[in-house]
Amino acid sequence: MTTEQAGRAGQGGTPRTAGEAGAGAPGALTALLTCAMAFSMLQLFLLGALGPRLVAELGVSPTVLGLTTTVGFSTAAVLSPLGGRVVDRVGPRRCLVALLAMAAVALALIGSAPGAGFLLAAVALGGLPQALANPATNKAILAAVPPARRGSVTGMKQSGVQLGAFAAGLPLAALAGLAGWRGAVWTAAGAAVAAAVWAAWALPADPPAKSTPAVLVPRGMIAWLLVFSLLLGCGIASVNTYLALYGTERLGLGPTTAGALVAVLGVAGIAGRVGWSKVAGRPERAPWLPGSLAVGAVAAALLLACSSSFHPLAWVAAAAVGVFAVAANAVSMVLVMQRAAPGRAGQDSALVSAGFFAGFAAGPPLFGVLVEAGRYGGGWLLVAAEFAGAGAVALLWAVRERGTGVRS
């Protein structure tokens, strides 16, 4: 029995290598990775979808609501480089089980929060699974999925984030109307525990831990994608955090209907991530997709700015943010996996993710200042400018790469 088989057998499962697992049950692996991505960020979608209830029942201000996103993603941004190195060193299985267990603990603590301070501390803990999510899932795909299928599998697992948005915006928001917002969050925590048990049982054993050199300074394509992800994250996080509150305060929607706006964004994001990641699986097309999708995201933000005058535009805009802005992040992960240096997929994924998380930390507080002043229209224009900046960075990189003929 090999070391890998011994480790797997010692946990009560059937010994399998990563390659055998990917070949024998690709659908099960994809489903598990999709769940991991969903739970890694579910807390923040829940806080956005339940925002009106938190403002009313827990007494948090709109600014503090924005700070929850800032705290969670600041933690994730700081820890991402370390998380990527840990994944490269110890393997994706251990990290995915830890990710789901930590997500369960963070959700349980959020559901127990007596006030804003405890809530922010619990959200900070939830930044740990975020830091592990992309490195661990990308590493699992590289180990178990044939190259021809990696683009579509990556799109499916990245759509897990939007599956979390859908779950927060519709079933869990509806449950909050029956069992209270705490009951909804505790239900999510229990589901995360079940997913952790599933991961521990189903995933193939990791190879023996090995030392990997640290890569702290992004270079080439990774540096460009980091900046792109930073600006993209600023805009997406503002939409995620304040869309439901905008629905109640400006569009006259009830809390459950406003939460459904987040669900629409989630469903559209699933479709966008799956579809565009499959297109990005063709290396000749992939470099142009991030910038092109950012242009579509600008149009979506402008529709949100106009929706206060014509309310149905908000639903169209929410769907467009999912199809374009949210999908662009998945495409960037496909690019990372296509070009990651041998043995460094975890760290390269983590560096790009760190930029995205930093954007998620920075965007909502800026938007929150405008909300406090009653200027939602200005906030949506700020989001449009952030998406435009992301598009400019991505298109400049694509033009530069085409001109030099060098795959950076």
PDB file of C-alpha atoms in Angstrom, residues 41-57 60 65-66 68-69 107 110 119 161-177 180-182 184-185 188 236-249 253-266:
ATOM      1  CA  MET A  41     -18.250  33.310   0.520  1.00  0.00           C
ATOM      2  CA  LEU A  42     -21.765  32.454   1.645  1.00  0.00           C
ATOM      3  CA  GLN A  43     -21.476  34.574   4.788  1.00  0.00           C
ATOM      4  CA  LEU A  44     -21.007  37.765   2.800  1.00  0.00           C
ATOM      5  CA  PHE A  45     -23.898  37.095   0.454  1.00  0.00           C
ATOM      6  CA  LEU A  46     -26.049  36.337   3.488  1.00  0.00           C
ATOM      7  CA  LEU A  47     -25.098  39.619   5.126  1.00  0.00           C
ATOM      8  CA  GLY A  48     -26.021  41.434   1.930  1.00  0.00           C
ATOM      9  CA  ALA A  49     -29.317  39.610   1.401  1.00  0.00           C
ATOM     10  CA  LEU A  50     -30.257  39.902   5.083  1.00  0.00           C
ATOM     11  CA  GLY A  51     -28.960  43.470   5.294  1.00  0.00           C
ATOM     12  CA  PRO A  52     -32.395  45.081   5.762  1.00  0.00           C
ATOM     13  CA  ARG A  53     -33.150  42.707   8.665  1.00  0.00           C
ATOM     14  CA  LEU A  54     -29.738  43.302  10.254  1.00  0.00           C
ATOM     15  CA  VAL A  55     -30.178  47.068  10.027  1.00  0.00           C
ATOM     16  CA  ALA A  56     -33.634  46.815  11.611  1.00  0.00           C
ATOM     17  CA  GLU A  57     -33.133  44.025  14.192  1.00  0.00           C
ATOM     18  CA  VAL A  60     -26.201  48.032  12.564  1.00  0.00           C
ATOM     19  CA  LEU A  65     -22.943  46.662   7.008  1.00  0.00           C
ATOM     20  CA  GLY A  66     -20.349  47.697   4.436  1.00  0.00           C
ATOM     21  CA  THR A  68     -18.548  43.471   7.275  1.00  0.00           C
ATOM     22  CA  THR A  69     -17.465  43.010   3.678  1.00  0.00           C
ATOM     23  CA  LEU A 107     -21.512  31.134  10.116  1.00  0.00           C
ATOM     24  CA  ILE A 110     -22.436  35.222  12.903  1.00  0.00           C
ATOM     25  CA  LEU A 119     -20.425  40.315  14.050  1.00  0.00           C
ATOM     26  CA  VAL A 161     -19.904  31.474  -5.522  1.00  0.00           C
ATOM     27  CA  GLN A 162     -23.028  32.599  -7.336  1.00  0.00           C
ATOM     28  CA  LEU A 163     -24.868  29.508  -6.153  1.00  0.00           C
ATOM     29  CA  GLY A 164     -24.145  30.885  -2.695  1.00  0.00           C
ATOM     30  CA  ALA A 165     -25.585  34.237  -3.778  1.00  0.00           C
ATOM     31  CA  PHE A 166     -28.727  32.498  -5.006  1.00  0.00           C
ATOM     32  CA  ALA A 167     -29.053  30.498  -1.778  1.00  0.00           C
ATOM     33  CA  ALA A 168     -28.640  33.652   0.296  1.00  0.00           C
ATOM     34  CA  GLY A 169     -31.006  35.730  -1.799  1.00  0.00           C
ATOM     35  CA  LEU A 170     -33.892  33.295  -2.135  1.00  0.00           C
ATOM     36  CA  PRO A 171     -34.241  30.169   0.073  1.00  0.00           C
ATOM     37  CA  LEU A 172     -32.257  31.484   3.053  1.00  0.00           C
ATOM     38  CA  ALA A 173     -33.814  34.951   2.843  1.00  0.00           C
ATOM     39  CA  ALA A 174     -37.239  33.290   2.723  1.00  0.00           C
ATOM     40  CA  LEU A 175     -36.292  31.098   5.694  1.00  0.00           C
ATOM     41  CA  ALA A 176     -35.312  34.239   7.574  1.00  0.00           C
ATOM     42  CA  GLY A 177     -38.886  35.438   7.163  1.00  0.00           C
ATOM     43  CA  GLY A 180     -35.586  34.804  11.807  1.00  0.00           C
ATOM     44  CA  TRP A 181     -32.243  35.823  10.338  1.00  0.00           C
ATOM     45  CA  ARG A 182     -30.325  33.874  12.998  1.00  0.00           C
ATOM     46  CA  ALA A 184     -31.285  31.120   8.471  1.00  0.00           C
ATOM     47  CA  VAL A 185     -27.584  31.621   9.220  1.00  0.00           C
ATOM     48  CA  ALA A 188     -26.269  27.487   6.531  1.00  0.00           C
ATOM     49  CA  ILE A 236     -18.859  43.546  -7.581  1.00  0.00           C
ATOM     50  CA  ALA A 237     -18.621  43.854  -3.791  1.00  0.00           C
ATOM     51  CA  SER A 238     -20.538  47.126  -3.802  1.00  0.00           C
ATOM     52  CA  VAL A 239     -23.342  45.537  -5.821  1.00  0.00           C
ATOM     53  CA  ASN A 240     -23.413  42.419  -3.615  1.00  0.00           C
ATOM     54  CA  THR A 241     -23.499  44.413  -0.386  1.00  0.00           C
ATOM     55  CA  TYR A 242     -25.959  47.170  -1.237  1.00  0.00           C
ATOM     56  CA  LEU A 243     -28.242  45.829  -3.956  1.00  0.00           C
ATOM     57  CA  ALA A 244     -30.869  44.490  -1.520  1.00  0.00           C
ATOM     58  CA  LEU A 245     -30.745  47.635   0.619  1.00  0.00           C
ATOM     59  CA  TYR A 246     -31.128  49.749  -2.535  1.00  0.00           C
ATOM     60  CA  GLY A 247     -34.175  47.691  -3.404  1.00  0.00           C
ATOM     61  CA  THR A 248     -35.868  48.454  -0.087  1.00  0.00           C
ATOM     62  CA  GLU A 249     -34.811  52.089   0.269  1.00  0.00           C
ATOM     63  CA  LEU A 253     -39.370  46.456  -2.441  1.00  0.00           C
ATOM     64  CA  GLY A 254     -40.000  44.305   0.623  1.00  0.00           C
ATOM     65  CA  PRO A 255     -37.009  42.551   2.272  1.00  0.00           C
ATOM     66  CA  THR A 256     -37.715  39.173   0.651  1.00  0.00           C
ATOM     67  CA  THR A 257     -38.256  40.662  -2.822  1.00  0.00           C
ATOM     68  CA  ALA A 258     -35.134  42.780  -2.448  1.00  0.00           C
ATOM     69  CA  GLY A 259     -33.224  39.628  -1.523  1.00  0.00           C
ATOM     70  CA  ALA A 260     -34.485  38.121  -4.750  1.00  0.00           C
ATOM     71  CA  LEU A 261     -32.476  40.783  -6.618  1.00  0.00           C
ATOM     72  CA  VAL A 262     -29.354  39.146  -5.170  1.00  0.00           C
ATOM     73  CA  ALA A 263     -30.712  35.755  -6.248  1.00  0.00           C
ATOM     74  CA  VAL A 264     -31.141  37.003  -9.824  1.00  0.00           C
ATOM     75  CA  LEU A 265     -27.545  38.173  -9.801  1.00  0.00           C
ATOM     76  CA  GLY A 266     -26.542  34.736  -8.528  1.00  0.00           C
TER      77      GLY A 266
END
